[in-house]
Short mmCIF file of C-alpha atoms in Angstrom, two decimals:
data_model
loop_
_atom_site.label_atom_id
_atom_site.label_comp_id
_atom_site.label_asym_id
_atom_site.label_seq_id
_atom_site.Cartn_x
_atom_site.Cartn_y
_atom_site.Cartn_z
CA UNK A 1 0.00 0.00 0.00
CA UNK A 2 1.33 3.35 -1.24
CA UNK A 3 2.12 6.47 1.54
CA UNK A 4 0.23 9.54 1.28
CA UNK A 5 3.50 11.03 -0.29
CA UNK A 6 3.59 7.96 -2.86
CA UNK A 7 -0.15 8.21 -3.95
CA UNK A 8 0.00 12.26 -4.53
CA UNK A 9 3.49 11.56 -6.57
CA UNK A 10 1.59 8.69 -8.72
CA UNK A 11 -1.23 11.27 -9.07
CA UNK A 12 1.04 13.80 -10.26
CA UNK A 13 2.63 11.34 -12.71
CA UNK A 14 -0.23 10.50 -14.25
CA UNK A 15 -1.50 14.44 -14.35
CA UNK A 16 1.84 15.22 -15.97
CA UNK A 17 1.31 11.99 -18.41
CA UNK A 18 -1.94 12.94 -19.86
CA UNK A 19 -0.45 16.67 -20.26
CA UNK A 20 1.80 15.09 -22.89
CA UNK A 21 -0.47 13.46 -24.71
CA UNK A 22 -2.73 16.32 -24.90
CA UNK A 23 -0.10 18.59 -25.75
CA UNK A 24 1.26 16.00 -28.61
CA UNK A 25 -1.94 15.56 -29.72
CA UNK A 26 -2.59 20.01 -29.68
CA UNK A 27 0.93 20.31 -31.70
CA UNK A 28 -0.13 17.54 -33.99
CA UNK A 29 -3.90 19.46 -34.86
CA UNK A 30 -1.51 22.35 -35.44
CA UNK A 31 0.80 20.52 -37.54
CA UNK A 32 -2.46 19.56 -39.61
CA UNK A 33 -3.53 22.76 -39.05
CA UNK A 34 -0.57 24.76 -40.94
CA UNK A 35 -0.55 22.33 -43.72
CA UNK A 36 -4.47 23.09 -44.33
CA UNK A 37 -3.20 27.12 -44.14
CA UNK A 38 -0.67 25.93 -46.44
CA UNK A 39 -2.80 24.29 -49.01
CA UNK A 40 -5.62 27.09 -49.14
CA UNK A 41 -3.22 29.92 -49.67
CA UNK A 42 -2.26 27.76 -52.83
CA UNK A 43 -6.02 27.05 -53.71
CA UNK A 44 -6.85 30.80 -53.28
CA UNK A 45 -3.82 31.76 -55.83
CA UNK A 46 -4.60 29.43 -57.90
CA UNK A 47 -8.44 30.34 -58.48
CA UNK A 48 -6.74 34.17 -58.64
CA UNK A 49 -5.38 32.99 -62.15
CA UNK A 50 -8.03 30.73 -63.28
CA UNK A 51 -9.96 34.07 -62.85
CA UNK A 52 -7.75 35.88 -64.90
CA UNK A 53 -8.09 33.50 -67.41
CA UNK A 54 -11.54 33.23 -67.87
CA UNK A 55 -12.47 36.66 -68.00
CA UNK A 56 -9.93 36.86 -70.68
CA UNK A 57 -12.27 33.73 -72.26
CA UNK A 58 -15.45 36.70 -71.06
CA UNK A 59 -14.04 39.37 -72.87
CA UNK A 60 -12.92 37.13 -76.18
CA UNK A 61 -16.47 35.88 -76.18
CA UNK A 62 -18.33 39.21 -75.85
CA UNK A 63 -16.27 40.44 -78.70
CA UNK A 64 -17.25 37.57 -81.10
CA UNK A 65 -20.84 37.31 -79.58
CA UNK A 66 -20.01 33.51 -78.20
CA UNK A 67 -22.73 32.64 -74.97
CA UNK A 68 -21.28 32.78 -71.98
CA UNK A 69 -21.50 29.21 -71.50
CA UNK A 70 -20.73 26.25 -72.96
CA UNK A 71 -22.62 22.81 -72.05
CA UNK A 72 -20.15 20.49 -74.11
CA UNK A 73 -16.70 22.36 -72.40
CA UNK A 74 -18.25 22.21 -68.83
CA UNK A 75 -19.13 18.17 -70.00
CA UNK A 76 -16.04 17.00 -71.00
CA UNK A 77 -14.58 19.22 -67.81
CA UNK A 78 -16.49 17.52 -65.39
CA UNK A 79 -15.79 13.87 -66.89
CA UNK A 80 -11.88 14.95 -66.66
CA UNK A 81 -11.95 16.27 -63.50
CA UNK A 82 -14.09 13.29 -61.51
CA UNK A 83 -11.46 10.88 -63.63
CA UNK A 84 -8.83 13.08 -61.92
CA UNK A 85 -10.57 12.88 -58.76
CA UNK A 86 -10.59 9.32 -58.32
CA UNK A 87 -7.15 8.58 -58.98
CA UNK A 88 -6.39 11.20 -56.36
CA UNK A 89 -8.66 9.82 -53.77
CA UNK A 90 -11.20 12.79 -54.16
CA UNK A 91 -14.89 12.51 -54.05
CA UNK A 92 -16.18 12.52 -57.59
CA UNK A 93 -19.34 13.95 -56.49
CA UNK A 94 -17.46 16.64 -54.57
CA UNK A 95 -14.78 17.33 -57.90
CA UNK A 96 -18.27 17.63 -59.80
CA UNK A 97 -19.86 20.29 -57.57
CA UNK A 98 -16.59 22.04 -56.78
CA UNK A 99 -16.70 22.88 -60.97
CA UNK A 100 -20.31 23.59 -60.92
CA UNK A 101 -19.60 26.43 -58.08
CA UNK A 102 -16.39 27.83 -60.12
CA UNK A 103 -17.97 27.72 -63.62
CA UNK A 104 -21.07 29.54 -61.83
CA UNK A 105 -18.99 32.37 -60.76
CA UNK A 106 -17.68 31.76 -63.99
CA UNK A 107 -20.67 32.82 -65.84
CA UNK A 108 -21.53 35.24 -63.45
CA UNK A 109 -18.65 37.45 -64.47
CA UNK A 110 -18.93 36.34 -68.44
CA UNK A 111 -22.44 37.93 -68.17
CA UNK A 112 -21.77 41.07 -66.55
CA UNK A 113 -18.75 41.56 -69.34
CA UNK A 114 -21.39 41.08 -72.26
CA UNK A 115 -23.15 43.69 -70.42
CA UNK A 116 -20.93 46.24 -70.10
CA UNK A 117 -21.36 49.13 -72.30
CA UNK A 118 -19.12 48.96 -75.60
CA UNK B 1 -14.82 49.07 -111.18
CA UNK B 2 -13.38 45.59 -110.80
CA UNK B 3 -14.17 42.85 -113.04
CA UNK B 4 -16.57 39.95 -112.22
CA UNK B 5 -13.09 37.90 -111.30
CA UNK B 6 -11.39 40.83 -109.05
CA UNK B 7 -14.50 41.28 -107.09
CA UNK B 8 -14.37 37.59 -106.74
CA UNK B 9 -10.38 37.51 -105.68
CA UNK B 10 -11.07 39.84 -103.49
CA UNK B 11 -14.71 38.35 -101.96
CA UNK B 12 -11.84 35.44 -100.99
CA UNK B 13 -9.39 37.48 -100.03
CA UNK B 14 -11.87 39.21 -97.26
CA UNK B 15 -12.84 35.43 -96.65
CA UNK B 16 -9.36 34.18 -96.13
CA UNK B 17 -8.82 36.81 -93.74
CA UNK B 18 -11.80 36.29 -91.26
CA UNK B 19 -11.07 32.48 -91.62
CA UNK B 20 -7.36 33.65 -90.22
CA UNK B 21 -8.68 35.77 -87.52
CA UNK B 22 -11.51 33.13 -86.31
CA UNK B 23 -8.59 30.34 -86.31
CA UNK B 24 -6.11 32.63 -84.64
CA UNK B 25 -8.65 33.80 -81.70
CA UNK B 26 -10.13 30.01 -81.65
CA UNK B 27 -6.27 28.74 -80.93
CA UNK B 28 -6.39 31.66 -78.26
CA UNK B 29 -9.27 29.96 -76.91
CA UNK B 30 -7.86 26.47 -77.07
CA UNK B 31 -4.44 28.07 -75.46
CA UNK B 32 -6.72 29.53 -72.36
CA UNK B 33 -8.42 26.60 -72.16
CA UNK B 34 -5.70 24.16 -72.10
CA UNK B 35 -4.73 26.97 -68.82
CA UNK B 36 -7.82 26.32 -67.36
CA UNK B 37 -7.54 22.35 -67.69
CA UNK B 38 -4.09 22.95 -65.87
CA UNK B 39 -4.75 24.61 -63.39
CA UNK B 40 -8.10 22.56 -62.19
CA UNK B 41 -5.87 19.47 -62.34
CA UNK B 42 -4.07 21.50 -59.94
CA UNK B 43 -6.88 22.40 -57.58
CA UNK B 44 -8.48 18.89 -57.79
CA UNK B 45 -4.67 17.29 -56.55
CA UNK B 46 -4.81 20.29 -53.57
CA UNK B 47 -8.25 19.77 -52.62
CA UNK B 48 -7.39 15.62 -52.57
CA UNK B 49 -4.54 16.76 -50.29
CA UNK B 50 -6.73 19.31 -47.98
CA UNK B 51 -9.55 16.57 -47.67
CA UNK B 52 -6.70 13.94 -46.64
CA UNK B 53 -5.78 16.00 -43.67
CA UNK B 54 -8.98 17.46 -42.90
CA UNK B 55 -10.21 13.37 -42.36
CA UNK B 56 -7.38 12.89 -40.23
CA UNK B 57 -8.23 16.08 -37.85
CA UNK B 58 -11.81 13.96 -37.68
CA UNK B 59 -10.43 11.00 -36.82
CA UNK B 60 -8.31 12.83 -33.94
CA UNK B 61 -11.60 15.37 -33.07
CA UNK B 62 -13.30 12.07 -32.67
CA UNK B 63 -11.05 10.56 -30.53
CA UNK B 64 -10.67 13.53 -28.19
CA UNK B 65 -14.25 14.65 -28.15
CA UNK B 66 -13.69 17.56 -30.21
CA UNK B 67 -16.82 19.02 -31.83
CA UNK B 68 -16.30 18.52 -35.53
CA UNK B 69 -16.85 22.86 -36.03
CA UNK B 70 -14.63 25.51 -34.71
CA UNK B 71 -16.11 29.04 -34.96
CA UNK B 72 -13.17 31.07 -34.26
CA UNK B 73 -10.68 29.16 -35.99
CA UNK B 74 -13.14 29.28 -39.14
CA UNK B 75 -13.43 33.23 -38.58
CA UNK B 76 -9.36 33.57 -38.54
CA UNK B 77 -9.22 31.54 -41.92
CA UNK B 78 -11.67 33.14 -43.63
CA UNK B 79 -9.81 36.38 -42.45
CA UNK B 80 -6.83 34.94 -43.55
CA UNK B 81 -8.07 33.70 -46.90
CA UNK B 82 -9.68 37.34 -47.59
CA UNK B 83 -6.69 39.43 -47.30
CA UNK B 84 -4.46 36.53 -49.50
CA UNK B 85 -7.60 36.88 -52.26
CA UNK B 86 -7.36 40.55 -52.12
CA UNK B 87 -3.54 41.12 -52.39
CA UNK B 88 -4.19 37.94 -55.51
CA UNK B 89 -6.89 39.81 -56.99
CA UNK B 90 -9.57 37.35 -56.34
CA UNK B 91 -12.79 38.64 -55.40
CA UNK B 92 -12.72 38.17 -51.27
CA UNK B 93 -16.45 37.62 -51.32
CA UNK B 94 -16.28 34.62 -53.72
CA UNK B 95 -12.82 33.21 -51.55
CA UNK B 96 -15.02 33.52 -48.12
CA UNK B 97 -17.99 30.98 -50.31
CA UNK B 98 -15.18 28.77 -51.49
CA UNK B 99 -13.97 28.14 -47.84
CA UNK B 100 -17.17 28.05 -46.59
CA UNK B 101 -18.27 25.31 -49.53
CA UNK B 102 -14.83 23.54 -48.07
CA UNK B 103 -15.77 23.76 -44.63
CA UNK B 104 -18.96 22.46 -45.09
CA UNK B 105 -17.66 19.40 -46.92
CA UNK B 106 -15.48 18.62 -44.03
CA UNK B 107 -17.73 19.27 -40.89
CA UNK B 108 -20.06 16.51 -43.12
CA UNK B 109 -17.09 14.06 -42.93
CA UNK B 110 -16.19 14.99 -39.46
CA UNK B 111 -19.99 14.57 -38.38
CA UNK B 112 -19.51 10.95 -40.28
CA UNK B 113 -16.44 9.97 -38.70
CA UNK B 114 -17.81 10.82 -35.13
CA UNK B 115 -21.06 8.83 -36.09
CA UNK B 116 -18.54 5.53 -36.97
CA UNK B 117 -18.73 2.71 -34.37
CA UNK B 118 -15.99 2.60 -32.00
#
């Protein structure tokens, strides 16, 4: 049977114990946590120059009177991109509606370009 | 006055020309395109990546009773991701929906992984 002493040191142990883990475990969410940061400052350049490029697309097809969108382009895009998607152990589904909310903005900005006064 | 074969010549000529422009600005088209296909390959390998580490922060969430949402550190990264967009010339509006569209994706697998048997 332990002393009073013993017990309160075993207690203390254990206190200190479970400290580490938690702390491991808090640096390891922020580990996670700075490679997410990392990842979305790349995703946010990255839709900065798809933007670029497709109101360059807007403008191009304002000035030779082409829609705004294209059914058979955003077809063969999603079929590339779910293809994509599965070999890189993304949700189809989600690779499918993550081009439906670009190419909405997409046309969103192609219209207002057609609309602008020329 | 031209003759009926120099009115002609030059009927093709003006053809020709138009043909040359429409192929030039469609090869334009096909160059931003081929941009576009880029650079979603891109996004689709980053998002594959994000989703990765986002499941993992479920799993550990789970483990430690964490709630799969986090208010303030979704207010900091949307902060974050505003000021990148803005100094990237991406509309800050449309990067605060594309996190949010993210976030929601993973609080759905967090809420699944926290539903698994243990």
């Amino acid at each position: 049977m332990l002393t009073k002493e013993g017990s309160w040191i075993n207690e203390c142990q254990t206190l200190l114990q479970r400290l580490e883990i938690q702390g491991m475990s808090d640096n390891q969410l922020s580990q996670f946590r700075q490679s997410i940061d990392n990842i979305d400052a790349a995703l946010i350049h990255m839709l900065a120059e798809r933007f670029r490029i497709t109101k360059a697309v807007g403008r191009y097809k304002a000035e030779v009177g082409m829609a705004p969108a294209d059914p058979d382009r955003e077809q063969e895009q999603i079929k590339r991109l779910r293809k994509l998607a599965e070999e890189a152990g993304l949700d189809p589904e989600f690779s499918e509606k993550f081009l439906r909310f670009v190419i909405d903005e997409v046309i969103h900005h192609h219209e207002r370009i057609a609309e602008e006064p020329r």
